[in-house]
PDB file of C-alpha atoms in Angstrom:
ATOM      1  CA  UNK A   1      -5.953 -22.337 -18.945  1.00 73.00           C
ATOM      2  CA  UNK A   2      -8.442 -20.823 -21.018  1.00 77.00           C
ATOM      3  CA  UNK A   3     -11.125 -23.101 -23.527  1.00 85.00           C
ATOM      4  CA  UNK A   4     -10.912 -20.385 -26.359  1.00 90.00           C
ATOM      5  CA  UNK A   5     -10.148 -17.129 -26.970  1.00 87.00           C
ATOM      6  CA  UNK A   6     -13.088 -15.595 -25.750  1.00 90.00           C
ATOM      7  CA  UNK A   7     -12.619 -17.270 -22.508  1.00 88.00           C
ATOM      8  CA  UNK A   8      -8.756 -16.031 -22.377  1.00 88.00           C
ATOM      9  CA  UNK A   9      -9.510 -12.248 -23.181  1.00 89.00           C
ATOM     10  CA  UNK A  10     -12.212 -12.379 -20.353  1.00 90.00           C
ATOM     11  CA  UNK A  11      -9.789 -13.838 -17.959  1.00 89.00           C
ATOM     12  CA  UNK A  12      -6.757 -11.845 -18.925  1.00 90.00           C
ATOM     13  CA  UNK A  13      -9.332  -8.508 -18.489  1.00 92.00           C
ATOM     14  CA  UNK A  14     -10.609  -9.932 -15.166  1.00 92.00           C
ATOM     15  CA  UNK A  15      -6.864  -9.985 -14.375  1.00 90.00           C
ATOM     16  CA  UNK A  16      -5.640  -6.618 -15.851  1.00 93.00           C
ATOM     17  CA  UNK A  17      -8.772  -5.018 -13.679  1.00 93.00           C
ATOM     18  CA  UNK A  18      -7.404  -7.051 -10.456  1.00 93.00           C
ATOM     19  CA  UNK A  19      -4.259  -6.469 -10.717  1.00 92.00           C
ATOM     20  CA  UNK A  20      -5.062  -2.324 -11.537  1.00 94.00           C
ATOM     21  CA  UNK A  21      -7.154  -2.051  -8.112  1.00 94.00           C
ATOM     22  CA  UNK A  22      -4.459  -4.158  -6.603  1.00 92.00           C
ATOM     23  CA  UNK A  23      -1.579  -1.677  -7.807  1.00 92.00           C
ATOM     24  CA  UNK A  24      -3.488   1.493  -6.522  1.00 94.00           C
ATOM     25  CA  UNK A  25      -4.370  -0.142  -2.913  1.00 93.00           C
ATOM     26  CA  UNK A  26       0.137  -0.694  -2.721  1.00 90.00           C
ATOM     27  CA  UNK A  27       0.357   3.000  -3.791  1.00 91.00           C
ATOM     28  CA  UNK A  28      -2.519   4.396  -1.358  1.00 92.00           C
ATOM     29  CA  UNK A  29      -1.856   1.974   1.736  1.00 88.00           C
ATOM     30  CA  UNK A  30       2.142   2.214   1.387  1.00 87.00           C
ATOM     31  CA  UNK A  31       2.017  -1.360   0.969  1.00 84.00           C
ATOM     32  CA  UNK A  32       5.817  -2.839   0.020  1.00 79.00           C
ATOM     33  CA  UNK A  33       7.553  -6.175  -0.515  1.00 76.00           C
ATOM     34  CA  UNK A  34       5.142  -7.201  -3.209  1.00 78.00           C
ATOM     35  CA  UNK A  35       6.488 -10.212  -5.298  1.00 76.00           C
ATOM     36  CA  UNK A  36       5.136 -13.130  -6.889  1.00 77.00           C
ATOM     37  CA  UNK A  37       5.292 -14.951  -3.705  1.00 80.00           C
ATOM     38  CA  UNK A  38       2.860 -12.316  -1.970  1.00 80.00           C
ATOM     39  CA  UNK A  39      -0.049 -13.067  -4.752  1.00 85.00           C
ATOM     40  CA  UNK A  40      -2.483 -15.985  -4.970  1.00 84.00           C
ATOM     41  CA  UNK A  41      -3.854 -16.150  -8.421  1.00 86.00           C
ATOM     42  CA  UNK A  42      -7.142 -17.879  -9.467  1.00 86.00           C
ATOM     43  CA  UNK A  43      -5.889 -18.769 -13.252  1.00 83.00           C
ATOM     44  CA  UNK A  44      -9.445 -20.103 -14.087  1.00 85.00           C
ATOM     45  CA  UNK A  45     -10.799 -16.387 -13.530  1.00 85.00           C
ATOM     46  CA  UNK A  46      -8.126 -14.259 -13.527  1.00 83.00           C
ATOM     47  CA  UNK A  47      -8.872 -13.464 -10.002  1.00 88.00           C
ATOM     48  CA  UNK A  48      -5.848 -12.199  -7.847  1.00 86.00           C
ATOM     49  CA  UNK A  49      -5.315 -11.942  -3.578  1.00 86.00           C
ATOM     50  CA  UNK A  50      -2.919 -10.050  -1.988  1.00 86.00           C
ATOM     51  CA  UNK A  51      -0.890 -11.559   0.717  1.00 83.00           C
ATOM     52  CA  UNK A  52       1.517 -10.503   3.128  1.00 81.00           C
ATOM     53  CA  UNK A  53       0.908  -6.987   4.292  1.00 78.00           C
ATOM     54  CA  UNK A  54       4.433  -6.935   6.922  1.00 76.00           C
ATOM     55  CA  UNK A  55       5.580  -3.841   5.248  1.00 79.00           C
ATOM     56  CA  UNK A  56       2.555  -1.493   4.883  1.00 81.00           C
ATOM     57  CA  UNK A  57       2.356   2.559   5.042  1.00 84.00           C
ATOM     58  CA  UNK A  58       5.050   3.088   3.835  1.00 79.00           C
ATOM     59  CA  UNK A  59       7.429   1.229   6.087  1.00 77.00           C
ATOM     60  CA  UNK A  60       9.436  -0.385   3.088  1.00 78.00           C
ATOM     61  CA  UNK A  61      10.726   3.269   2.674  1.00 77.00           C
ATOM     62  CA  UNK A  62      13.033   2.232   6.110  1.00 75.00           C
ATOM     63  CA  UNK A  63      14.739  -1.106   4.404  1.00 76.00           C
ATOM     64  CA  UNK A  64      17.872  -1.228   3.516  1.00 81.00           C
ATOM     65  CA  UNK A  65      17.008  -0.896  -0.101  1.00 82.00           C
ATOM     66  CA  UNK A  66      13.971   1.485   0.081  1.00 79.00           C
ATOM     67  CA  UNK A  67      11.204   0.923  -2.097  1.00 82.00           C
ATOM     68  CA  UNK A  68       9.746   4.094  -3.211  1.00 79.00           C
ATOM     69  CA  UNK A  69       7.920   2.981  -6.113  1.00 79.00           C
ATOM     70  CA  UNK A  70       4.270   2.847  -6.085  1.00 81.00           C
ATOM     71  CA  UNK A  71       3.633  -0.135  -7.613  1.00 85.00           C
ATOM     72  CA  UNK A  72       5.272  -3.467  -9.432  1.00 84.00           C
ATOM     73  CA  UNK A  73       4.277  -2.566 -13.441  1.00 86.00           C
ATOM     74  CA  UNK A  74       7.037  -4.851 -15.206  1.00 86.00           C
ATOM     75  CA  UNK A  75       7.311  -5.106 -19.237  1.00 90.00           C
ATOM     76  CA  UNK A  76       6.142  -8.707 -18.864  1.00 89.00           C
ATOM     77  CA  UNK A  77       2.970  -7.002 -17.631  1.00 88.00           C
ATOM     78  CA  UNK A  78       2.749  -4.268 -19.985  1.00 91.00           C
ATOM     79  CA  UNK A  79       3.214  -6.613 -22.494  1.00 90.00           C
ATOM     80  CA  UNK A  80       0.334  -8.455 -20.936  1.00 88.00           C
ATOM     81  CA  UNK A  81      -1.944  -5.151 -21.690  1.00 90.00           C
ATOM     82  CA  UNK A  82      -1.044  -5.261 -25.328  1.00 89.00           C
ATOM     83  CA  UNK A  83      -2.103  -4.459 -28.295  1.00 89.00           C
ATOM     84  CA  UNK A  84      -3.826  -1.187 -26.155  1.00 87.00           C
ATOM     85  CA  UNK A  85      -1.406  -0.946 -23.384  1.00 87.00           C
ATOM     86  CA  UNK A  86      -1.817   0.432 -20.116  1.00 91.00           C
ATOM     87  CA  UNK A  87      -3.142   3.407 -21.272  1.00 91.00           C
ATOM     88  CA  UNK A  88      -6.452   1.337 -21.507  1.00 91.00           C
ATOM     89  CA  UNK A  89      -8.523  -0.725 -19.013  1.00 91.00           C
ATOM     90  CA  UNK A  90      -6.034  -1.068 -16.751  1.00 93.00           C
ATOM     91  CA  UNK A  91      -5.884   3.037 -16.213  1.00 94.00           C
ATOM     92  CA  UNK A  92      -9.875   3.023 -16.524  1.00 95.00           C
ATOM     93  CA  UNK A  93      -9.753   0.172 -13.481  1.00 94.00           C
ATOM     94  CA  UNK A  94      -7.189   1.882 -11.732  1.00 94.00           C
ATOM     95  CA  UNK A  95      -9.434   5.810 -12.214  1.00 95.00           C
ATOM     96  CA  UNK A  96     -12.314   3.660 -11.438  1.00 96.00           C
ATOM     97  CA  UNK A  97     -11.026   2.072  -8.370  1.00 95.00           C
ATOM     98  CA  UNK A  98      -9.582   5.444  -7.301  1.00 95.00           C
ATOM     99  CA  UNK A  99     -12.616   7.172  -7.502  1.00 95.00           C
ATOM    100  CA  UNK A 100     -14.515   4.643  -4.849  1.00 95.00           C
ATOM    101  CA  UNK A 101     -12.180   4.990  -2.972  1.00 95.00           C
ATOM    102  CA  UNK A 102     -11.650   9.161  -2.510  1.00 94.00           C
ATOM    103  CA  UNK A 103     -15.644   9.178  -2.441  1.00 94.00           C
ATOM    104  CA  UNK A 104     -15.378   6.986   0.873  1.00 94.00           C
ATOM    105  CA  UNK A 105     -11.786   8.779   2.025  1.00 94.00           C
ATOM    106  CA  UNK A 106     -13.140   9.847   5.465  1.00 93.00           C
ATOM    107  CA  UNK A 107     -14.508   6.250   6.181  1.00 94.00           C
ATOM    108  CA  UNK A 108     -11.187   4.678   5.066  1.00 93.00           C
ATOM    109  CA  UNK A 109      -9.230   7.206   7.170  1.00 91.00           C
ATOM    110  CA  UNK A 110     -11.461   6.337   9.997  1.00 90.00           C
ATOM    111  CA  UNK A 111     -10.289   2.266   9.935  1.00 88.00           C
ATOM    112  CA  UNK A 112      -6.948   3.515   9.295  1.00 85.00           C
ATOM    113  CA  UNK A 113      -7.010   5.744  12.801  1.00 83.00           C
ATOM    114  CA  UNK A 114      -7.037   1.967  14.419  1.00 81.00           C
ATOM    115  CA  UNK A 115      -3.513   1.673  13.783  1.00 75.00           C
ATOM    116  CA  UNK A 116      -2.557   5.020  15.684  1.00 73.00           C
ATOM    117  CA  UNK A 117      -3.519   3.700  18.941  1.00 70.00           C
ATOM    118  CA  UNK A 118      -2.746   0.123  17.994  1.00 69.00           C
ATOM    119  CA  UNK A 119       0.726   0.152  15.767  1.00 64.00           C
ATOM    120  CA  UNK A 120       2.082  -2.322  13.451  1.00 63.00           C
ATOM    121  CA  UNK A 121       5.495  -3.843  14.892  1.00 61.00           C
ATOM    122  CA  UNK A 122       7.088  -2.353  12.446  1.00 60.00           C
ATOM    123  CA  UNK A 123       5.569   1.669  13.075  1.00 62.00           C
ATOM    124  CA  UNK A 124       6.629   0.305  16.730  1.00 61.00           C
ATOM    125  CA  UNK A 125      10.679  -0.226  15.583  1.00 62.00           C
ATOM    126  CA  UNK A 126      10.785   2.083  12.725  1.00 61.00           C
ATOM    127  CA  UNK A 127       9.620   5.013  15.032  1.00 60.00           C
ATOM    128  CA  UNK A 128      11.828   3.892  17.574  1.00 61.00           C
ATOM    129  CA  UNK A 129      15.113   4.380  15.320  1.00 63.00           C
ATOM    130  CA  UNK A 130      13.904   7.762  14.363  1.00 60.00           C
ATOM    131  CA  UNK A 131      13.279   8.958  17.623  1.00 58.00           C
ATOM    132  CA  UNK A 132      16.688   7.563  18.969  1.00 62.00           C
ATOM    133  CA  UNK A 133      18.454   9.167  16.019  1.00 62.00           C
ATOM    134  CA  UNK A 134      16.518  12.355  16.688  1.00 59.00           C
ATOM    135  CA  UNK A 135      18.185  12.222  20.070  1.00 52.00           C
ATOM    136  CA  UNK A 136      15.243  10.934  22.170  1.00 47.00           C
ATOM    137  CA  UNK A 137      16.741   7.571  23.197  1.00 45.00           C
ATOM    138  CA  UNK A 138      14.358   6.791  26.256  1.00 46.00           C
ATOM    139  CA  UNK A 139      11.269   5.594  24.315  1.00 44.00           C
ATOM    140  CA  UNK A 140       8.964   4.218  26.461  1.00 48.00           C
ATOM    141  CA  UNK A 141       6.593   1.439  24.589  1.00 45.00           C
ATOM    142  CA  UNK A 142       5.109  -1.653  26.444  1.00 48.00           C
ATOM    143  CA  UNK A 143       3.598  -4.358  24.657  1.00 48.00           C
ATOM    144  CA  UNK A 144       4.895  -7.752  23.756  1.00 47.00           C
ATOM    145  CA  UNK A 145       6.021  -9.415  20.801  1.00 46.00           C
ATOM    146  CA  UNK A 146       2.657  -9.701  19.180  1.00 47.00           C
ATOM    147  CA  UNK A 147       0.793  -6.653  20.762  1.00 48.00           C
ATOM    148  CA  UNK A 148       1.989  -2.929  21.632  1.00 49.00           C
ATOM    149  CA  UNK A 149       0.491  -0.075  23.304  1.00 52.00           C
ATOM    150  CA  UNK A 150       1.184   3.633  23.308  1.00 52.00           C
ATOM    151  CA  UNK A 151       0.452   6.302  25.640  1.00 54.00           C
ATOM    152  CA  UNK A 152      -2.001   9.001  24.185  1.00 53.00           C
ATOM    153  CA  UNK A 153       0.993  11.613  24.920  1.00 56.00           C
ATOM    154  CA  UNK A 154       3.909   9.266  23.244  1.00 62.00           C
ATOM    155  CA  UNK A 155       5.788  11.037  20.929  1.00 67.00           C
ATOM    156  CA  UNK A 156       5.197   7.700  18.449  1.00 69.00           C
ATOM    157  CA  UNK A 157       1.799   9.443  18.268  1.00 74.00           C
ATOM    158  CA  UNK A 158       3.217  12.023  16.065  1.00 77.00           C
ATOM    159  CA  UNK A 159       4.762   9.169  13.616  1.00 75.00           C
ATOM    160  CA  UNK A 160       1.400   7.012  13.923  1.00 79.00           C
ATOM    161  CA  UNK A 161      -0.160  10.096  12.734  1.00 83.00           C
ATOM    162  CA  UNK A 162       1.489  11.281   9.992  1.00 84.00           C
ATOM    163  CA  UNK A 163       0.821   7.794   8.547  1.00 84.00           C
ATOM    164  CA  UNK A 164      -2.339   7.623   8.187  1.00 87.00           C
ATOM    165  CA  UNK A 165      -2.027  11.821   6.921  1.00 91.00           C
ATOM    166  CA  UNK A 166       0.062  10.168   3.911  1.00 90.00           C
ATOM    167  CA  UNK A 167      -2.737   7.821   3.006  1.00 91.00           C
ATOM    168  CA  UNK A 168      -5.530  10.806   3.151  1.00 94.00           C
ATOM    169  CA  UNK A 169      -3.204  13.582   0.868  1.00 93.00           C
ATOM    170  CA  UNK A 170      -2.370  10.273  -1.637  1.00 93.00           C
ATOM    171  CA  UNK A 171      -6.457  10.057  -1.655  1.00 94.00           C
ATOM    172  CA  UNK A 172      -7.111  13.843  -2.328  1.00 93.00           C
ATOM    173  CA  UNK A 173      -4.423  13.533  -5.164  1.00 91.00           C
ATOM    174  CA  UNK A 174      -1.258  15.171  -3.554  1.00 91.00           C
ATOM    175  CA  UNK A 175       1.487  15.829  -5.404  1.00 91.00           C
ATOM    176  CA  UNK A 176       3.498  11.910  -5.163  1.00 85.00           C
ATOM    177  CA  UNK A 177       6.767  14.234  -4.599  1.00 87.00           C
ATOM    178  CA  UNK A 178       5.543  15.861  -1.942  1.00 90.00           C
ATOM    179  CA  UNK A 179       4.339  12.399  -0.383  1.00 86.00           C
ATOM    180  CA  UNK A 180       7.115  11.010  -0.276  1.00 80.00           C
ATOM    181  CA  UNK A 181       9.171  14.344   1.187  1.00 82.00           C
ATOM    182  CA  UNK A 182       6.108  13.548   3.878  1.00 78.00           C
ATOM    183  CA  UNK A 183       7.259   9.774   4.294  1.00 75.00           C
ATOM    184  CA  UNK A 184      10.863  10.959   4.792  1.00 73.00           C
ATOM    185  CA  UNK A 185      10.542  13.568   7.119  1.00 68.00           C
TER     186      UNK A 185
END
């Protein structure tokens, strides 16, 4: 794609940058099911868009196969970082990127707070299992296919809650282990 080499190194940086702020946003938001089909890629610039967020805050932990990895780094992207590695400007994106983002963590956990009182379909079912299992099988949560709503004294709240927690103690720099006991409790 590229017209030279200079023109390929800034591309392939543009895209080791992306792809390093796109990586941390998976780990902080909980976002799962990434594969090639859930990227658009500009290949002139390098440029990359995320797409598909049906599995975010950590609901990919409930598949069948749980995906408890942070983030997709393959050896045919490693490999992409060479002769420096990963150890170079993609970590300096990714510290970069981090530190925005824990400098605006109370603004970000403010937008998140939307999704207590208006759930993703899948907080909606995944709660719902876990409060059944916890013997609680009367659940009460209206809403249609495309829209639910939850009474401020639901126990969902709790659930809700403790999702958007996660995504504040992943931006202070908790412990990952102790994240994920959080996710699985």
């Amino acid at each position: 794609m590229a017209k030279n080499y200079d023109s390929f190194l800034h591309i392939k940086n543009k895209f080791i940058n992306n792809y390093s702020a796109i990586s941390l946003i998976t780990y902080l938001f909980g976002i799962g099911d990434r594969h090639l089909e859930n990227f658009l890629i500009q290949t002139s610039t390098g440029e990359i868009v995320m797409i598909d967020f049906g599995y975010s805050f950590g609901s990919s932990i409930e598949l069948p196969i749980p995906e408890i990895i942070p983030f997709r780094l393959t050896t045919s992207f490693i490999d992409l970082t060479k002769p420096v590695g990963v150890t170079g400007s993609f970590r300096k994106s990714m510290l970069n990127a981090y530190d925005a983002l824990k400098n605006k963590m109370q603004l970000i956990v403010d937008y998140c707070d939307v999704f207590v009182d208006d759930p993703l379909m899948e907080w909606v079912w995944v709660s719902r299992r876990q409060l059944a299992s916890s013997s609680n099988p009367h659940v009460q949560i209206s809403g249609t296919n495309n829209s639910f709503s939850v009474s401020q004294d639901a126990p969902e709240k709790k659930i809700f809650t403790n999702k958007i927690k996660v995504v504040e103690n992943k931006l202070r720099g908790t412990n990952p282990r102790k994240i994920l006991e959080q996710l699985l409790t």
